Short mmCIF file of C-alpha atoms (C1' of nucleotides) in Angstrom, two decimals:
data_model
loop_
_atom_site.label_atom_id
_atom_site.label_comp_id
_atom_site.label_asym_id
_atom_site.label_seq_id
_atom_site.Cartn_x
_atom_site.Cartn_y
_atom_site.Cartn_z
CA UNK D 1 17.81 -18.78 8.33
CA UNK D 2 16.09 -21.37 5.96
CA UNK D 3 14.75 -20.85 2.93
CA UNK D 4 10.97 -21.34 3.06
CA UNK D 5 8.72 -24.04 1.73
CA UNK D 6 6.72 -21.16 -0.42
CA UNK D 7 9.92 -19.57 -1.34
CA UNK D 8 11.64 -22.89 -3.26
CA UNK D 9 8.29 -23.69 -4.57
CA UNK D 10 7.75 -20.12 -6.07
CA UNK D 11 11.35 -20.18 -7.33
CA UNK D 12 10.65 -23.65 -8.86
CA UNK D 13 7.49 -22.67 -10.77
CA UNK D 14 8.70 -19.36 -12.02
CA UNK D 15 12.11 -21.33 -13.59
CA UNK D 16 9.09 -23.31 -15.16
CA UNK D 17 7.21 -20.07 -16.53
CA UNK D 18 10.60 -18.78 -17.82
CA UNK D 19 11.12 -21.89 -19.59
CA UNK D 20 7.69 -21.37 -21.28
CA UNK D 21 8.01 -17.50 -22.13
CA UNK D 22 6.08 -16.19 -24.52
CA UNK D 23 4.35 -19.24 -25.14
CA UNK D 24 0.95 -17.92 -23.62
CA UNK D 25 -0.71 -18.32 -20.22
CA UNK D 26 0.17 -21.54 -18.25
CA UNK D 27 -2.39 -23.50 -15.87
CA UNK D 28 -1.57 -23.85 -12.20
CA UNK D 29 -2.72 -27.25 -12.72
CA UNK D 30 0.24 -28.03 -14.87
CA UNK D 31 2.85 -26.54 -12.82
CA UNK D 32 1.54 -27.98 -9.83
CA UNK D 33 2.23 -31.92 -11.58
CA UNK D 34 5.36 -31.19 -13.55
CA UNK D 35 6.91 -29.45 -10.09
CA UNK D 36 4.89 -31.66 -8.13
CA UNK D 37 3.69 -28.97 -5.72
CA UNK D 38 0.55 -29.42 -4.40
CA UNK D 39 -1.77 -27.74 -6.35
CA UNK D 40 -3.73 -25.47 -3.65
CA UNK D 41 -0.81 -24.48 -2.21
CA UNK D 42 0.69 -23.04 -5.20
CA UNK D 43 -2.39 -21.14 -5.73
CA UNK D 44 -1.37 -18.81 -2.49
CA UNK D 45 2.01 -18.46 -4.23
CA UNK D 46 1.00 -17.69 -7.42
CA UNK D 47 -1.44 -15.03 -6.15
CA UNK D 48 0.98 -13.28 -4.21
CA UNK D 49 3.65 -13.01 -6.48
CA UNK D 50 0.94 -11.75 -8.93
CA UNK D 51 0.14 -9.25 -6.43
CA UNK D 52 3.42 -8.29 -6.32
CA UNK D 53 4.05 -7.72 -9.91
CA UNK D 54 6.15 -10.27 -10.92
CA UNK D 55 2.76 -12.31 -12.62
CA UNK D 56 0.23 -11.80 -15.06
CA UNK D 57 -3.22 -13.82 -14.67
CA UNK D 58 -6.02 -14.23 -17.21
CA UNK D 59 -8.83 -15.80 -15.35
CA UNK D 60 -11.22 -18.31 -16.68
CA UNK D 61 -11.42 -20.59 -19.65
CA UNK D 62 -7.72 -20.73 -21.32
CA UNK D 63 -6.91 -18.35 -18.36
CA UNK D 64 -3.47 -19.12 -16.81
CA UNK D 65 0.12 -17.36 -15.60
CA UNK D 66 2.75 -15.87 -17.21
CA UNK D 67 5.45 -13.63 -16.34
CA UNK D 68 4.48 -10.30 -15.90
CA UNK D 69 8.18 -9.56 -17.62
CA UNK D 70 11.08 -10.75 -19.09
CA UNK D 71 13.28 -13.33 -17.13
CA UNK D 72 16.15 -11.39 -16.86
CA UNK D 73 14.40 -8.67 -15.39
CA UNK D 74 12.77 -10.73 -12.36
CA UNK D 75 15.73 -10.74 -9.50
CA UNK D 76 15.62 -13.89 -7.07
CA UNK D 77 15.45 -11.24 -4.15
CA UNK D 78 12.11 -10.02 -5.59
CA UNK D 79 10.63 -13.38 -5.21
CA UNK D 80 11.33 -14.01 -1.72
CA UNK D 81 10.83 -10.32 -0.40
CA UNK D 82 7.64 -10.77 -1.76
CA UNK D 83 6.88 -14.61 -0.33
CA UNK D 84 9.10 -14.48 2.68
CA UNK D 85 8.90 -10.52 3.63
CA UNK D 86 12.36 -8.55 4.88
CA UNK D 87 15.81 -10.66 3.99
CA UNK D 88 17.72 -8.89 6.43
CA UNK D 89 18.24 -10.48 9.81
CA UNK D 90 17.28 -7.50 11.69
CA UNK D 91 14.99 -4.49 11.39
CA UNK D 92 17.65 -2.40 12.22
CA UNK D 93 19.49 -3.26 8.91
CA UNK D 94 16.30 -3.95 6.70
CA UNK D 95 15.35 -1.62 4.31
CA UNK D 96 12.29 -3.22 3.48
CA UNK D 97 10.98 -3.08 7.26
CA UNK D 98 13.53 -0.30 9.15
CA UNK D 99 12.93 0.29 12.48
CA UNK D 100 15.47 1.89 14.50
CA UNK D 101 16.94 -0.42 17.26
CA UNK D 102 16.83 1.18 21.12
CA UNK D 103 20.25 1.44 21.18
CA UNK D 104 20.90 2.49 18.00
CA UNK D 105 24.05 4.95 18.66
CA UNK D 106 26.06 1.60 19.90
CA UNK D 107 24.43 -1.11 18.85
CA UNK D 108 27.25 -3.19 17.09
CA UNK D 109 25.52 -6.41 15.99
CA UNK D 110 23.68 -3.75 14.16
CA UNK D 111 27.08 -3.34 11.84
CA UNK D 112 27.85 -7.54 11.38
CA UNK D 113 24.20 -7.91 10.56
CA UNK D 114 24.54 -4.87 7.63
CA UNK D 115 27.51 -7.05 6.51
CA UNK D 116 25.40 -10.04 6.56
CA UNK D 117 22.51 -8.31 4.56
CA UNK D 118 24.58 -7.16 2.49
CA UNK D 119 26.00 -10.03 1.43
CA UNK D 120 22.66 -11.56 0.71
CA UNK D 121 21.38 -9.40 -1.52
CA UNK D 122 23.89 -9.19 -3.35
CA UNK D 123 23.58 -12.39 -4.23
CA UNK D 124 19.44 -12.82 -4.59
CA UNK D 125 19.40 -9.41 -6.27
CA UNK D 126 22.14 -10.24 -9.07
CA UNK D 127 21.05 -13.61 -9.65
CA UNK D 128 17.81 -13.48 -12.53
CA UNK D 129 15.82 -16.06 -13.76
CA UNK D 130 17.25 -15.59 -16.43
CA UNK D 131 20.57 -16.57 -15.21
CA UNK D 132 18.78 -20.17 -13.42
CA UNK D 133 17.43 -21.16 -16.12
CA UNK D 134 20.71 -20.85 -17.85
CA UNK D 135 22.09 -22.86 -15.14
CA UNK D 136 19.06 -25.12 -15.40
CA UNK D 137 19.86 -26.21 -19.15
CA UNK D 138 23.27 -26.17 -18.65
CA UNK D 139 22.82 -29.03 -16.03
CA UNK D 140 20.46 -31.39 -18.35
CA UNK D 141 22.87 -30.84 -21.15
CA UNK D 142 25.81 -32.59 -18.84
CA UNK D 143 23.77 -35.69 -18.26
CA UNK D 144 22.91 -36.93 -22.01
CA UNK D 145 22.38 -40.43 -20.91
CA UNK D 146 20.45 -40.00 -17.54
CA UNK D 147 17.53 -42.09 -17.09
CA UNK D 148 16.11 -38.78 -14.59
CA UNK D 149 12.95 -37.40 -16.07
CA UNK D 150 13.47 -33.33 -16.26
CA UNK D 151 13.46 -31.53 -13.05
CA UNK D 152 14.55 -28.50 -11.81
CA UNK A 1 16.16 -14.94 7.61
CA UNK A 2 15.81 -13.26 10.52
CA UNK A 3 18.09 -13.24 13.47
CA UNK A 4 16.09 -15.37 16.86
CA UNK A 5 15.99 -13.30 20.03
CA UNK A 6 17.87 -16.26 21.47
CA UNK A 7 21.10 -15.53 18.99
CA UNK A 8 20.60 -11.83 19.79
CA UNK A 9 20.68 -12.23 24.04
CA UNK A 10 23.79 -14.95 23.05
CA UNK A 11 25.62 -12.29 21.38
CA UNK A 12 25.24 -9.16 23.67
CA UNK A 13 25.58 -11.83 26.77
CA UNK A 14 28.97 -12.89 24.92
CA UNK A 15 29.71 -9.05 24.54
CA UNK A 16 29.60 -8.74 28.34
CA UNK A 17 31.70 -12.12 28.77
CA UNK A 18 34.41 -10.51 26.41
CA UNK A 19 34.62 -7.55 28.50
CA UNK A 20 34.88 -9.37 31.67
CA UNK A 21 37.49 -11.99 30.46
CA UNK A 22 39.76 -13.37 33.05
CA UNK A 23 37.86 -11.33 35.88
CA UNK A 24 36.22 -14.21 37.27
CA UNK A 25 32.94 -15.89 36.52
CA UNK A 26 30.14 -13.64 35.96
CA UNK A 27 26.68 -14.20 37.45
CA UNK A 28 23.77 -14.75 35.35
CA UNK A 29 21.65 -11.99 37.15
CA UNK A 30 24.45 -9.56 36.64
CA UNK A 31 24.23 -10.34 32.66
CA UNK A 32 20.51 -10.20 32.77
CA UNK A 33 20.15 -7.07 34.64
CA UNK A 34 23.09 -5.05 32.76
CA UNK A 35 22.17 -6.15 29.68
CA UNK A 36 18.27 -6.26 30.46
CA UNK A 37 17.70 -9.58 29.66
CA UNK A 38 15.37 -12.26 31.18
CA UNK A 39 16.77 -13.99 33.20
CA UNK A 40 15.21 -17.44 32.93
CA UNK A 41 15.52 -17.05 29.40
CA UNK A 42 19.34 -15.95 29.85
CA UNK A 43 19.70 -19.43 31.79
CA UNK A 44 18.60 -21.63 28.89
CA UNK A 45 20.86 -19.57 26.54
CA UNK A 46 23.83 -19.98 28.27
CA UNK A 47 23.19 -23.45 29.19
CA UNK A 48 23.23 -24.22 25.64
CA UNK A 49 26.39 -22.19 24.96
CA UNK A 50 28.01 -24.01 27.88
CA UNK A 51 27.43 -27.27 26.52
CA UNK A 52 28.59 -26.00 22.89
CA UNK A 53 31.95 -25.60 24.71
CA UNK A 54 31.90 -21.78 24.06
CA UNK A 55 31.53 -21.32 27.90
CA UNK A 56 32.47 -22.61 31.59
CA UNK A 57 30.25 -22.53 34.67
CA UNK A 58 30.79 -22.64 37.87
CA UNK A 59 28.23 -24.19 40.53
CA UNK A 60 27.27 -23.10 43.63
CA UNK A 61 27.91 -19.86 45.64
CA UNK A 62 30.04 -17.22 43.92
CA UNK A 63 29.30 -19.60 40.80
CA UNK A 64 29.19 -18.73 37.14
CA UNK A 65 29.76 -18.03 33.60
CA UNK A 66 32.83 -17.10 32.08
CA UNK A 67 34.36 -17.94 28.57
CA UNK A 68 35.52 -21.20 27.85
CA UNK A 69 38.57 -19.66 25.28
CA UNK A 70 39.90 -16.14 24.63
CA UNK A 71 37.39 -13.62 22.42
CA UNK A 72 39.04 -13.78 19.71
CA UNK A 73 38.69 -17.61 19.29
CA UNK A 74 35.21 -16.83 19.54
CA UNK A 75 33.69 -16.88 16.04
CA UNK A 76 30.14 -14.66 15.64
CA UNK A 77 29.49 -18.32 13.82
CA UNK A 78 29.94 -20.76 16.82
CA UNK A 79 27.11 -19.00 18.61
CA UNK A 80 24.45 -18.77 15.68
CA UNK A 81 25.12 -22.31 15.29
CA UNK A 82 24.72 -23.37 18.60
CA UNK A 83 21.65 -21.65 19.19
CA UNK A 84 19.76 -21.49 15.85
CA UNK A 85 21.03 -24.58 14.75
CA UNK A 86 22.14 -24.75 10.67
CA UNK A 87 23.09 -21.60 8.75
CA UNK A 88 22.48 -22.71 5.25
CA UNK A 89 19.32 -21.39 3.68
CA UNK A 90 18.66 -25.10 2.76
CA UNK A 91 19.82 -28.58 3.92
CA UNK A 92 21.45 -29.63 1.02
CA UNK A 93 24.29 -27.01 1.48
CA UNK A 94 24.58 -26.95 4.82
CA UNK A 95 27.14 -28.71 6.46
CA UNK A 96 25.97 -28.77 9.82
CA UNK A 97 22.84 -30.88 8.33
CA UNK A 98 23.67 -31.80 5.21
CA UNK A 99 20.96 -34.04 3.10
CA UNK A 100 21.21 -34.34 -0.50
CA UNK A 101 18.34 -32.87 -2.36
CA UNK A 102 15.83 -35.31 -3.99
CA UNK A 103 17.12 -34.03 -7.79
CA UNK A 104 20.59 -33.20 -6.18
CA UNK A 105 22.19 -33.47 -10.13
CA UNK A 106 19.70 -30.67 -11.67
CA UNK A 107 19.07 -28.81 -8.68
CA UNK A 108 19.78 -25.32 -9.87
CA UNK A 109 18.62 -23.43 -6.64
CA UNK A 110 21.17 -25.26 -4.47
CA UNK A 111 23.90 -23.64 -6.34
CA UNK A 112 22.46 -20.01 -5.61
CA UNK A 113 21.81 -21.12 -2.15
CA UNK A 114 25.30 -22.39 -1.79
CA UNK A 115 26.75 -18.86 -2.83
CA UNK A 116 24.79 -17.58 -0.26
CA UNK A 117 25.06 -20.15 2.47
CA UNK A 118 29.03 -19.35 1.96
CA UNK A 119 28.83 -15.01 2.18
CA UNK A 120 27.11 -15.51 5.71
CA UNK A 121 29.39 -18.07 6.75
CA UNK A 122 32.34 -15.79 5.50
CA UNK A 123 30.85 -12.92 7.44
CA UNK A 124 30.09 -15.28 10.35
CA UNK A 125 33.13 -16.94 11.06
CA UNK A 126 35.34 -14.29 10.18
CA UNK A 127 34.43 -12.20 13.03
CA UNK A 128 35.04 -12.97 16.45
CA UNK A 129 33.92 -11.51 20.14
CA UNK A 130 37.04 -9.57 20.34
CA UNK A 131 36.11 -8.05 17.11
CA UNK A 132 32.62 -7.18 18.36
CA UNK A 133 34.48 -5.88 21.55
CA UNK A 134 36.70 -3.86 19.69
CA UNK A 135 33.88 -2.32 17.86
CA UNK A 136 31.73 -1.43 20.61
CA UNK A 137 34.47 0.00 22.59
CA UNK A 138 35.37 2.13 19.81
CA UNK A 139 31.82 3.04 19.26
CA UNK A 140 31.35 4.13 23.06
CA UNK A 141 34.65 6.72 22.99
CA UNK A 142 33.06 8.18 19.81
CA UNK A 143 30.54 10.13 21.93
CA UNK A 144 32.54 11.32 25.01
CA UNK A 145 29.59 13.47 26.25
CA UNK A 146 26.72 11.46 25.90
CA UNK A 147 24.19 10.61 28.53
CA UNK A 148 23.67 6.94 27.97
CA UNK A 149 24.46 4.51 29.94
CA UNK A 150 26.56 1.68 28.50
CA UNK A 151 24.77 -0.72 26.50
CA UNK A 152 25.45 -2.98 23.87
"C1'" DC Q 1 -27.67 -18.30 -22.73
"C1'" DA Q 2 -25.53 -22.01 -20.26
"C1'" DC Q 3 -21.74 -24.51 -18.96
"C1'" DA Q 4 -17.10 -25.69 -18.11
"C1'" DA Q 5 -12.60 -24.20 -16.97
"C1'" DA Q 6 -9.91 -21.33 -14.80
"C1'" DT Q 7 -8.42 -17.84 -11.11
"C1'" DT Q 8 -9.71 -15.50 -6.66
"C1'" DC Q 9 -11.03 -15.17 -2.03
"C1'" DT Q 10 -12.02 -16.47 2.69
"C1'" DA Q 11 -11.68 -19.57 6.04
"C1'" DC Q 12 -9.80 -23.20 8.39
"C1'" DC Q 13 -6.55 -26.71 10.51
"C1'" DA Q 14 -2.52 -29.31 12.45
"C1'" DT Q 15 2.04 -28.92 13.69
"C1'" DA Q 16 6.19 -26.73 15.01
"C1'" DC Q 17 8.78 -22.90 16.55
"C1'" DT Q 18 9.57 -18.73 19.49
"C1'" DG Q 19 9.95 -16.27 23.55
"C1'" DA Q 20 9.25 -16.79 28.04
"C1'" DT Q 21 8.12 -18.52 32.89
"C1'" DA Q 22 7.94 -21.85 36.98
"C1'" DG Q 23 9.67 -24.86 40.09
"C1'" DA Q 24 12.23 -28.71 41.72
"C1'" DC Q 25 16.97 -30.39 42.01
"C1'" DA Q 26 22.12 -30.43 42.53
"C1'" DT Q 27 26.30 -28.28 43.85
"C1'" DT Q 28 29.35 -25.25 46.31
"C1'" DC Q 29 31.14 -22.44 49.89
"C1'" DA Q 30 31.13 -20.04 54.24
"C1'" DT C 1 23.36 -26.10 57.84
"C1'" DG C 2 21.77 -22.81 54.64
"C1'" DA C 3 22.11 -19.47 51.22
"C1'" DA C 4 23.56 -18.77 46.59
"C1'" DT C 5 24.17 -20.46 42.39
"C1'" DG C 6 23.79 -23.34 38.06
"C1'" DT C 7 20.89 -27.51 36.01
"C1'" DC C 8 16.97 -29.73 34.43
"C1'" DT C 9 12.15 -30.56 33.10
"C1'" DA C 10 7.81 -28.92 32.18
"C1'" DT C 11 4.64 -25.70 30.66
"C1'" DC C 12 2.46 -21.95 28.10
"C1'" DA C 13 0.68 -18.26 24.90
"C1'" DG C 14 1.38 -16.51 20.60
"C1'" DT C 15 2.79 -16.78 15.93
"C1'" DA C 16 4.50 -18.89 11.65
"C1'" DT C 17 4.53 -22.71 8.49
"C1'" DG C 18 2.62 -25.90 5.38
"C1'" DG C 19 -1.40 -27.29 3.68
"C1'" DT C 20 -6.62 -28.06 2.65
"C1'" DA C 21 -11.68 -26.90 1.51
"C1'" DG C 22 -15.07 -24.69 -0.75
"C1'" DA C 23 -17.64 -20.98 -2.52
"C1'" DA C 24 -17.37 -16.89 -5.65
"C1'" DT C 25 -15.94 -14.77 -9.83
"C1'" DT C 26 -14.50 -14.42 -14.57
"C1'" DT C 27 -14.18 -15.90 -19.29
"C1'" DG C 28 -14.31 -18.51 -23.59
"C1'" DT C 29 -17.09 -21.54 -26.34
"C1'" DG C 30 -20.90 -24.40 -28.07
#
DNA sequence: CACAAATTCTACCATACTGATAGACATTCA
DNA sequence: TGAATGTCTATCAGTATGGTAGAATTTGTG
């Protein structure tokens, strides 16, 4: 039940793509030192959520990422369905990877483990980027005098 | 996020437990056969649960298992966290192994994980074996004329 | 055109975790 | 004493995680 490696990085580099909407492509290189992420590792991520839709990519010279749409429109739950597969904690209750349990008729962690899901999502699929970066500014503003360089 | 095979044999083991509470202690091999478990793997399983405090064991001939306190001061939650260790979706909100965050003051994903981290744990420790009891009983009178056999 | 800068793709690697098995050891009771 | 039981340690195959390397492809610019 831990959040993944790939899934905190991805979430940290697309609150760093929101910040820089509209502003044209940005260079993995550059996320990959401001985030400090190692650089060919954040290539895999990058791809993938590109493959899933949540990224644009223009290759070559001047080439770069950008969000593929507006913040508020790119759910937390998208981001680590697409890095970390199903949420749920069991196929039974996943609707991203169903598969019918053998005892299906009285299978009752089946039930708790709905509740569980249910609750999760809930969460990752309210919560936008958007709404972190939000949170994000929100959190430098409180500090005016800190000597902390900005982070996510 | 998904639930180990070790939490899942815990929790149908537990379910048979319930059931048998204040019958005597139950053999491994009886758990592992009804509940078609293996049984070496069983015996690590409820080694660990024993020494979480969740169970008693017996030694020797007519030896074993049997719930350490009633079912319903048996939280889903005290299992999970015996067995796969911390809940939390990340460290720096979990209490069970709690290490602040290297930019703990801006770090906008702990929040979200922290809303999170608390709906499992309010699903989690909310319901207890004689919960899960109650629902699987009521779940097995729901289809009088079925052929199954009783499973979990 | 040629080159540099960027993404894309394929492959690889070390480590840890998962699910499971094996066998020796300790304890209890008849 | 010996059979039945839990306890402990070790091992193992398979898979996931976190990360690296390098060649191939695309694109803008001089």
């Amino acid at each position: 039940m831990k959040l993944s490696k790939k899934s905190d990085y991805a979430i940290r580099a697309l609150i760093y793509l929101s910040m820089n909407y509209q502003k044209g492509a940005v260079q993995i290189k550059e996320i990959s030192a401001k985030e400090r992420i190692p650089q060919k590792f954040l290539e895999n991520i990058l791809l993938t959520l590109r493959k899933a839709g949540v990224l644009n990519s223009k290759m070559g010279l001047r080439g770069g990422y950008e969000l593929a749409r507006s913040p508020d429109l790119i759910r937390l739950g998208d981001v680590i369905r697409a890095l970390d597969g199903t949420i749920a904690p069991v196929n039974c209750v996943s609707q991203m990877s169903y598969e019918p349990c053998s005892e299906e008729l009285t299978c009752v962690i089946r039930g708790v483990m709905m509740d569980i899901r249910n609750a999760i999502t809930d969460v990752l699929d309210t919560m936008t980027f958007a709404d972190m970066c939000k949170r994000a500014k929100d959190s430098i503003e409180k500090r005016e005098n800190s000597s902390l360089s900005y982070v996510i």
